[in-house]
Tab-separated table of C-alpha atoms in Angstrom:
chain	number	residue	atom	x	y	z
A	9	MET	CA	31.971	119.341	93.573
A	10	ASP	CA	30.466	115.918	93.065
A	11	ASP	CA	32.748	112.485	93.823
A	12	ARG	CA	33.202	111.512	90.067
A	13	SER	CA	33.863	115.710	88.880
A	14	TRP	CA	36.569	115.628	92.044
A	15	ALA	CA	38.013	112.073	91.317
A	16	ASN	CA	38.749	112.832	87.639
A	17	SER	CA	40.258	116.392	88.557
A	18	VAL	CA	42.619	114.364	91.062
A	19	LEU	CA	43.575	111.854	88.232
A	20	SER	CA	44.774	114.376	85.949
A	21	LYS	CA	47.110	115.561	88.615
A	22	LEU	CA	48.151	112.278	89.382
A	23	ASP	CA	48.668	111.232	85.646
A	24	ALA	CA	51.059	114.322	85.504
A	25	LYS	CA	52.649	113.403	88.694
A	26	MET	CA	52.959	109.677	88.107
A	27	THR	CA	54.584	110.374	84.810
A	28	TYR	CA	57.439	112.180	86.580
A	29	GLY	CA	57.643	109.570	89.380
A	30	VAL	CA	57.981	106.803	86.164
A	31	GLN	CA	60.936	108.594	84.722
A	32	LYS	CA	62.421	108.928	87.917
A	33	ALA	CA	61.866	105.321	88.868
A	34	GLN	CA	63.528	104.012	85.564
A	35	THR	CA	66.919	105.573	86.589
A	36	LEU	CA	66.695	103.418	89.984
A	37	ASP	CA	68.360	99.993	90.203
A	38	GLY	CA	65.278	98.716	92.353
A	39	ILE	CA	61.734	99.177	92.895
A	40	PRO	CA	60.713	102.709	94.705
A	41	TYR	CA	59.589	102.633	98.300
A	42	THR	CA	60.393	106.255	99.499
A	43	VAL	CA	62.182	109.299	98.726
A	44	GLN	CA	65.463	110.480	99.618
A	45	GLY	CA	66.416	114.069	98.742
A	46	SER	CA	64.183	114.603	95.695
A	47	GLU	CA	64.957	110.814	94.164
A	48	TRP	CA	63.464	107.608	94.623
A	49	LYS	CA	65.064	105.184	97.184
A	50	SER	CA	64.629	101.221	97.360
A	51	ASN	CA	64.667	98.508	99.904
A	52	GLY	CA	65.685	94.769	98.749
A	53	ILE	CA	64.138	93.202	96.373
A	54	GLY	CA	62.237	91.378	98.548
A	55	TRP	CA	60.816	94.161	100.663
A	56	TRP	CA	57.086	93.622	101.380
A	57	THR	CA	55.928	96.896	99.764
A	58	ASN	CA	57.383	96.252	96.449
A	59	GLY	CA	54.070	95.158	94.933
A	60	PHE	CA	52.453	98.392	95.583
A	61	TRP	CA	54.660	100.045	92.702
A	62	PRO	CA	53.559	97.683	90.042
A	63	ALA	CA	49.877	98.178	91.323
A	64	GLU	CA	50.244	101.773	91.211
A	65	MET	CA	51.235	101.116	87.561
A	66	TRP	CA	48.395	99.069	86.529
A	67	GLN	CA	45.922	101.505	88.078
A	68	MET	CA	47.122	104.389	86.482
A	69	TYR	CA	47.311	102.368	82.917
A	70	LEU	CA	43.494	101.250	83.456
A	71	ALA	CA	42.760	104.651	84.347
A	72	THR	CA	44.703	106.617	81.219
A	73	GLY	CA	45.629	103.387	78.807
A	74	LYS	CA	49.288	104.993	78.575
A	75	GLU	CA	51.295	102.270	77.571
A	76	LEU	CA	54.198	104.270	80.137
A	77	TYR	CA	52.700	102.553	82.776
A	78	ARG	CA	52.225	99.453	81.892
A	79	ALA	CA	55.786	98.820	81.078
A	80	GLU	CA	56.946	100.129	84.453
A	81	ALA	CA	54.500	97.629	85.851
A	82	LEU	CA	56.673	94.893	83.570
A	83	ARG	CA	59.642	95.973	84.194
A	84	ALA	CA	58.782	95.954	88.230
A	85	GLU	CA	57.619	92.497	88.042
A	86	THR	CA	60.261	90.924	86.548
A	87	LEU	CA	62.451	92.208	88.852
A	88	MET	CA	60.784	90.925	91.773
A	89	ASP	CA	61.454	87.514	90.321
A	90	GLU	CA	64.594	87.792	92.477
A	91	ALA	CA	62.708	87.368	95.378
A	92	LEU	CA	60.606	84.344	94.265
A	93	LYS	CA	64.310	82.582	93.913
A	94	ASN	CA	65.008	83.282	97.387
A	95	PHE	CA	61.593	82.420	98.672
A	96	THR	CA	62.726	81.013	102.171
A	97	ARG	CA	63.105	84.528	102.795
A	98	LEU	CA	59.959	85.519	102.109
A	99	HIS	CA	56.566	86.304	104.650
A	100	HIS	CA	53.127	86.608	104.878
A	101	ASP	CA	52.997	89.895	102.890
A	102	VAL	CA	53.278	87.969	99.491
A	103	GLY	CA	49.707	88.799	98.805
A	104	PHE	CA	50.634	92.411	98.586
A	105	LEU	CA	53.985	91.269	96.602
A	106	TRP	CA	52.213	89.398	93.896
A	107	LEU	CA	48.095	89.052	94.075
A	108	ILE	CA	47.787	93.196	93.281
A	109	ASN	CA	50.885	92.800	90.798
A	110	SER	CA	51.120	89.612	89.047
A	111	GLY	CA	47.437	88.754	89.904
A	112	VAL	CA	46.273	91.701	88.026
A	113	HIS	CA	48.571	91.146	85.282
A	114	TYR	CA	47.162	87.835	84.699
A	115	ALA	CA	43.586	88.898	84.827
A	116	LEU	CA	44.395	91.502	82.171
A	117	ASP	CA	46.094	89.668	79.268
A	118	GLY	CA	46.229	85.955	80.479
A	119	ASN	CA	49.926	86.027	81.084
A	120	ALA	CA	51.070	82.497	81.933
A	121	ASP	CA	54.410	83.822	83.956
A	122	SER	CA	52.312	86.046	86.001
A	123	LEU	CA	49.973	83.193	86.779
A	124	THR	CA	52.894	81.135	88.076
A	125	ARG	CA	54.176	83.989	90.168
A	126	MET	CA	51.170	84.587	91.780
A	127	LEU	CA	50.217	80.703	92.370
A	128	PHE	CA	53.827	80.207	93.562
A	129	ALA	CA	52.969	83.018	96.250
A	130	GLY	CA	49.938	81.758	97.305
A	131	ASN	CA	51.415	78.204	98.197
A	132	ILE	CA	54.207	80.279	100.170
A	133	LEU	CA	51.223	82.169	102.022
A	134	ALA	CA	49.582	78.636	102.920
A	135	GLY	CA	52.708	77.365	103.766
A	136	ARG	CA	52.507	79.567	106.799
A	137	TYR	CA	49.491	78.690	108.162
A	138	ASN	CA	49.657	77.034	111.699
A	139	PRO	CA	47.015	74.571	112.071
A	140	ASN	CA	45.986	76.224	115.540
A	141	GLY	CA	44.350	78.530	112.784
A	142	PHE	CA	46.369	81.318	112.182
A	143	ILE	CA	48.886	82.501	109.892
A	144	ARG	CA	52.302	83.450	110.976
A	145	ALA	CA	53.731	86.866	110.004
A	146	TRP	CA	57.441	87.088	109.986
A	147	ASN	CA	60.226	85.357	110.114
A	148	ASP	CA	63.071	85.158	112.713
A	149	ASN	CA	66.505	83.760	112.741
A	150	ASN	CA	65.555	79.885	112.733
A	151	ASP	CA	65.141	80.132	116.824
A	152	GLY	CA	61.510	80.074	116.817
A	153	THR	CA	61.083	83.518	118.884
A	154	ARG	CA	58.474	84.493	116.206
A	155	ALA	CA	56.764	81.360	115.270
A	156	GLY	CA	53.320	82.254	116.859
A	157	TRP	CA	53.443	86.123	115.790
A	158	SER	CA	50.080	86.949	114.072
A	159	ILE	CA	49.321	90.494	113.149
A	160	ILE	CA	46.839	92.349	111.740
A	161	ASP	CA	48.327	93.444	108.272
A	162	THR	CA	47.635	89.464	107.412
A	163	MET	CA	43.874	90.259	106.977
A	164	MET	CA	44.752	92.176	103.703
A	165	ASN	CA	47.061	89.552	102.208
A	166	LEU	CA	44.021	86.698	102.783
A	167	PRO	CA	42.836	87.696	99.104
A	168	LEU	CA	45.646	85.661	98.001
A	169	LEU	CA	44.445	82.682	99.567
A	170	TYR	CA	40.833	83.148	98.602
A	171	THR	CA	42.038	83.619	94.871
A	172	MET	CA	43.943	80.790	95.207
A	173	SER	CA	40.901	78.568	95.871
A	174	ALA	CA	39.094	80.480	93.112
A	175	TYR	CA	41.573	79.497	90.212
A	176	THR	CA	42.431	76.028	91.585
A	177	HIS	CA	38.919	74.802	92.970
A	178	ASP	CA	40.612	73.692	96.070
A	179	PRO	CA	39.143	74.707	99.004
A	180	ARG	CA	42.014	74.505	101.494
A	181	PHE	CA	43.205	78.333	100.826
A	182	ALA	CA	39.872	79.749	101.409
A	183	LEU	CA	39.343	77.726	104.512
A	184	MET	CA	43.193	78.731	106.048
A	185	ALA	CA	41.518	82.203	105.183
A	186	LYS	CA	38.647	82.041	106.590
A	187	SER	CA	40.212	80.301	109.738
A	188	HIS	CA	42.400	83.356	110.056
A	189	ALA	CA	40.053	86.076	109.730
A	190	ASP	CA	37.915	84.159	112.561
A	191	HIS	CA	40.709	83.738	114.765
A	192	VAL	CA	41.495	87.744	114.470
A	193	ILE	CA	37.506	88.393	115.325
A	194	GLN	CA	38.079	86.437	118.222
A	195	ASN	CA	41.604	87.373	119.609
A	196	PHE	CA	42.420	90.631	117.944
A	197	PHE	CA	38.925	92.715	119.062
A	198	LYS	CA	39.298	94.920	122.168
A	199	PRO	CA	36.036	95.826	123.843
A	200	ASP	CA	36.370	99.290	122.449
A	201	GLY	CA	36.122	98.004	118.943
A	202	SER	CA	39.721	98.754	118.135
A	203	VAL	CA	42.348	95.899	117.105
A	204	TYR	CA	45.770	95.034	118.298
A	205	HIS	CA	48.615	95.119	115.861
A	206	ILE	CA	50.055	91.616	117.239
A	207	VAL	CA	48.659	88.619	119.038
A	208	CYS	CA	51.695	86.378	120.134
A	209	TYR	CA	50.299	82.727	120.295
A	210	ASN	CA	52.201	79.689	121.627
A	211	ALA	CA	52.775	78.019	118.100
A	212	GLU	CA	52.533	74.660	119.684
A	213	THR	CA	48.971	75.312	121.276
A	214	GLY	CA	47.553	78.162	119.982
A	215	ALA	CA	47.195	79.905	123.663
A	216	ILE	CA	47.662	83.663	123.694
A	217	GLU	CA	50.859	84.667	125.339
A	218	ASP	CA	51.238	88.553	124.598
A	219	THR	CA	49.766	91.541	122.507
A	220	PRO	CA	52.950	93.702	121.946
A	221	ALA	CA	52.687	97.528	121.207
A	222	GLY	CA	54.129	96.572	117.353
A	223	GLN	CA	54.105	99.844	115.190
A	224	GLY	CA	51.524	101.658	117.355
A	225	CYS	CA	52.784	103.864	120.705
A	226	ALA	CA	52.378	101.445	123.589
A	227	PRO	CA	50.984	97.972	124.692
A	228	GLY	CA	47.370	98.178	124.254
A	229	SER	CA	47.071	101.414	122.154
A	230	SER	CA	45.556	101.752	118.620
A	231	TRP	CA	47.568	101.845	115.851
A	232	SER	CA	46.185	103.685	113.184
A	233	ARG	CA	46.854	101.777	110.196
A	234	GLY	CA	46.337	98.490	111.941
A	235	GLN	CA	42.516	99.730	112.220
A	236	SER	CA	42.576	100.561	108.647
A	237	TRP	CA	44.195	97.300	108.083
A	238	ALA	CA	41.166	95.422	109.641
A	239	MET	CA	38.560	98.175	108.224
A	240	TYR	CA	39.418	97.215	104.713
A	241	GLY	CA	40.528	93.399	105.462
A	242	PHE	CA	37.363	92.217	106.807
A	243	MET	CA	35.413	93.747	103.658
A	244	LEU	CA	37.766	91.998	101.502
A	245	SER	CA	36.944	88.596	103.098
A	246	TYR	CA	33.281	89.483	103.070
A	247	LEU	CA	33.745	90.416	99.367
A	248	HIS	CA	35.491	86.884	98.575
A	249	THR	CA	33.077	84.433	100.965
A	250	GLY	CA	29.728	86.284	101.442
A	251	ASP	CA	30.221	85.753	105.254
A	252	ARG	CA	28.498	88.739	106.632
A	253	ARG	CA	30.016	88.364	109.965
A	254	TYR	CA	33.036	90.017	108.223
A	255	ILE	CA	30.835	93.007	107.376
A	256	ALA	CA	29.746	93.705	111.067
A	257	ALA	CA	33.822	93.352	112.319
A	258	SER	CA	34.573	95.941	109.809
A	259	ARG	CA	31.557	98.012	110.792
A	260	ARG	CA	33.185	97.420	114.560
A	261	VAL	CA	36.462	98.589	113.729
A	262	SER	CA	35.233	101.463	111.423
A	263	ASP	CA	33.139	103.159	113.826
A	264	TYR	CA	36.153	103.276	116.313
A	265	PHE	CA	38.293	104.726	113.913
A	266	LEU	CA	35.808	107.350	112.570
A	267	SER	CA	34.924	108.054	116.090
A	268	HIS	CA	38.212	108.863	117.161
A	269	MET	CA	39.545	110.814	114.032
A	270	PRO	CA	40.365	114.675	114.718
A	271	GLU	CA	38.391	117.266	112.676
A	272	ASP	CA	41.076	117.826	110.094
A	273	MET	CA	40.453	113.892	109.131
A	274	LEU	CA	44.097	113.196	108.961
A	275	ALA	CA	44.713	110.118	110.806
A	276	PRO	CA	46.967	110.368	113.823
A	277	VAL	CA	49.825	107.398	113.736
A	278	ASP	CA	48.171	105.929	116.913
A	279	PHE	CA	44.765	107.457	118.341
A	280	CYS	CA	46.299	106.783	121.857
A	281	GLN	CA	49.484	108.828	121.346
A	282	SER	CA	50.358	112.099	123.271
A	283	ALA	CA	49.835	115.513	121.712
A	284	GLU	CA	53.245	116.250	120.866
A	285	PRO	CA	55.044	115.225	118.786
A	286	HIS	CA	51.856	115.467	116.426
A	287	LEU	CA	52.563	112.581	114.100
A	288	ILE	CA	49.850	111.798	111.200
A	289	ASP	CA	49.666	108.616	108.762
A	290	ASN	CA	48.577	109.220	105.428
A	291	CYS	CA	48.670	105.573	104.716
A	292	ALA	CA	46.132	105.285	107.327
A	293	ASN	CA	43.530	107.462	105.556
A	294	GLY	CA	43.651	105.849	101.888
A	295	ILE	CA	43.541	102.398	103.256
A	296	ALA	CA	40.615	103.157	105.393
A	297	ALA	CA	39.041	105.330	102.587
A	298	CYS	CA	39.078	102.142	100.238
A	299	GLY	CA	37.430	99.906	103.134
A	300	LEU	CA	34.968	102.459	103.812
A	301	ILE	CA	33.603	102.574	100.011
A	302	GLU	CA	33.299	98.853	99.936
A	303	LEU	CA	31.515	98.862	103.322
A	304	ALA	CA	28.904	101.254	102.175
A	305	LYS	CA	28.338	99.634	99.030
A	306	ALA	CA	27.500	96.561	100.996
A	307	ILE	CA	25.143	97.741	103.158
A	308	GLN	CA	23.314	100.129	101.158
A	309	ASP	CA	20.205	98.315	100.773
A	310	GLU	CA	20.047	97.316	104.488
A	311	ALA	CA	21.351	100.230	106.104
A	312	PRO	CA	21.467	103.544	103.725
A	313	GLU	CA	22.027	105.982	106.553
A	314	ALA	CA	24.961	104.126	107.476
A	315	ALA	CA	25.811	103.614	104.190
A	316	GLU	CA	25.749	107.302	103.362
A	317	SER	CA	27.996	108.151	106.579
A	318	TYR	CA	30.790	105.792	105.589
A	319	MET	CA	30.588	107.227	102.027
A	320	ASN	CA	30.667	110.761	103.454
A	321	ALA	CA	33.732	109.905	105.542
A	322	ALA	CA	35.525	108.272	102.575
A	323	ARG	CA	35.409	111.125	100.474
A	324	ALA	CA	36.523	113.543	103.406
A	325	LEU	CA	39.668	110.909	104.054
A	326	LEU	CA	40.638	111.417	100.584
A	327	ARG	CA	39.719	114.996	100.263
A	328	ALA	CA	42.041	115.709	103.337
A	329	LEU	CA	44.844	113.980	101.784
A	330	ASP	CA	44.652	116.019	98.508
A	331	GLU	CA	44.285	119.254	100.221
A	332	HIS	CA	47.022	118.903	103.093
A	333	CYS	CA	49.222	116.215	102.317
A	334	ALA	CA	49.969	115.971	98.550
A	335	ASP	CA	52.633	117.262	96.630
A	336	TRP	CA	51.982	118.054	93.075
A	337	THR	CA	55.387	119.691	92.132
A	338	GLU	CA	58.448	118.058	90.775
A	339	LYS	CA	59.923	118.341	94.153
A	340	THR	CA	59.564	114.848	94.950
A	341	PRO	CA	58.611	111.958	92.499
A	342	ALA	CA	56.243	110.804	95.438
A	343	VAL	CA	52.609	112.103	96.078
A	344	LEU	CA	52.111	111.939	99.607
A	345	THR	CA	54.314	113.371	102.417
A	346	HIS	CA	52.883	112.376	105.761
A	347	CYS	CA	53.168	108.884	106.073
A	348	THR	CA	54.526	107.256	109.020
A	349	SER	CA	56.133	103.604	109.307
A	350	ALA	CA	55.719	103.140	112.745
A	351	TYR	CA	55.359	105.755	116.153
A	352	HIS	CA	58.813	104.625	117.385
A	353	ASP	CA	60.874	104.814	113.988
A	354	GLU	CA	61.881	108.195	113.909
A	355	ALA	CA	63.507	108.078	110.548
A	356	GLY	CA	60.171	106.897	109.516
A	357	HIS	CA	57.904	109.815	110.565
A	358	HIS	CA	56.162	111.857	107.907
A	359	ILE	CA	57.951	110.107	104.986
A	360	ALA	CA	56.773	109.042	101.308
A	361	MET	CA	56.074	105.440	101.095
A	362	ASP	CA	54.542	103.717	97.872
A	363	TYR	CA	51.581	102.245	99.458
A	364	GLY	CA	50.544	105.284	100.929
A	365	ASP	CA	50.518	106.632	97.438
A	366	TYR	CA	49.106	103.251	96.283
A	367	PHE	CA	45.924	103.348	98.634
A	368	PHE	CA	45.103	106.941	97.584
A	369	ILE	CA	45.195	106.411	94.018
A	370	GLU	CA	42.737	103.114	94.332
A	371	GLY	CA	40.439	105.343	96.530
A	372	VAL	CA	40.253	107.951	94.068
A	373	ARG	CA	39.806	105.683	91.207
A	374	LYS	CA	36.792	104.069	93.241
A	375	LEU	CA	35.231	107.591	93.536
A	376	ALA	CA	35.701	108.055	89.827
A	377	GLY	CA	33.763	104.810	89.268
A	378	GLU	CA	36.125	101.982	88.962
A	379	THR	CA	34.642	98.456	90.082
A	380	ARG	CA	37.317	96.129	89.085
A	381	LEU	CA	39.075	95.328	92.386
A	382	PHE	CA	42.790	94.302	92.657
A	383	TRP	CA	42.403	92.307	95.661
A	384	LYS	CA	40.065	90.080	93.790
A	385	PRO	CA	41.521	89.872	89.947
A	386	LEU	CA	39.569	87.004	88.576
A	387	ASP	CA	36.607	88.864	88.555
A	388	PHE	CA	38.007	91.210	85.836
A	389	ALA	CA	36.629	89.354	83.375
A	390	LYS	CA	33.240	88.879	84.519
């Protein structure tokens, strides 16, 4: 079956499943994150993944035109205003929270409140920039213990800063994003092409002090979702800037990722983990597939054989999720069943997570021919 036929068949299944998921979500006092029993379970309103649920709704609305999805996206977006009221508790993931949510809403119908939300979030992210060249990831208890902590996940939040510059015509936001991306190239890569999850800088001097395990299995190991954040994140920096160094960075980590994938194309939680327990992370599959599709398109003219190889890998990653890890029944409102939050988080092993579903949907829609990029919403009207 060709890409478009396969993707359209999966989108039909997604429509049925997501319709059920929305019905379940409307009984929830919050935004879906995972599943407990057969019901959605939410975390706090500022939880870092909350923007993925309305982004799923916008993806499905664009795929089907059904008002059900648009209405649910608006419900979730409004709920998230409570997090903006408590903005001092927010973090680097405001791109996940509002670019692919409010940014997309603004792109689709010019909603002024959505624009305000996106601009507010962008200024929050800019405020986390350390003049030593990186964006601080997490908060702490006001004791400075994490003031210099930078993580690979932030590569996926940089599009919010690029979008800020595109909208305001103020280059400083994009300059912050490029500085961060350049520091990742310089300081996160290991000789084998993999990347660290965390680099701890001295917040005052910018000197590297540590590279702890983070959500991987051990210091120096290769957390698969971290590799996928880099694969896609560097491609998004390229798409916003045209700087081909970011293509090279994406290819470097993509080659590592693919050369370490098992035959079944289901990403382990960490490429350095022991054989048992056998832990996989569906989120890494979907994120990597989305990045590989953009990488293949970017190098098609200069390296067609490599582009075809990356596209084949993206297809295999998405099809493996459909064949082995998707639940298309009403036993659960989520689609993917084997997402893993972190290697050492036993309660987070092989669970549903909303962003696992999001990247699966985005990847499937790319194969179905969708070219609008939620990570660059101001281009929708072009």
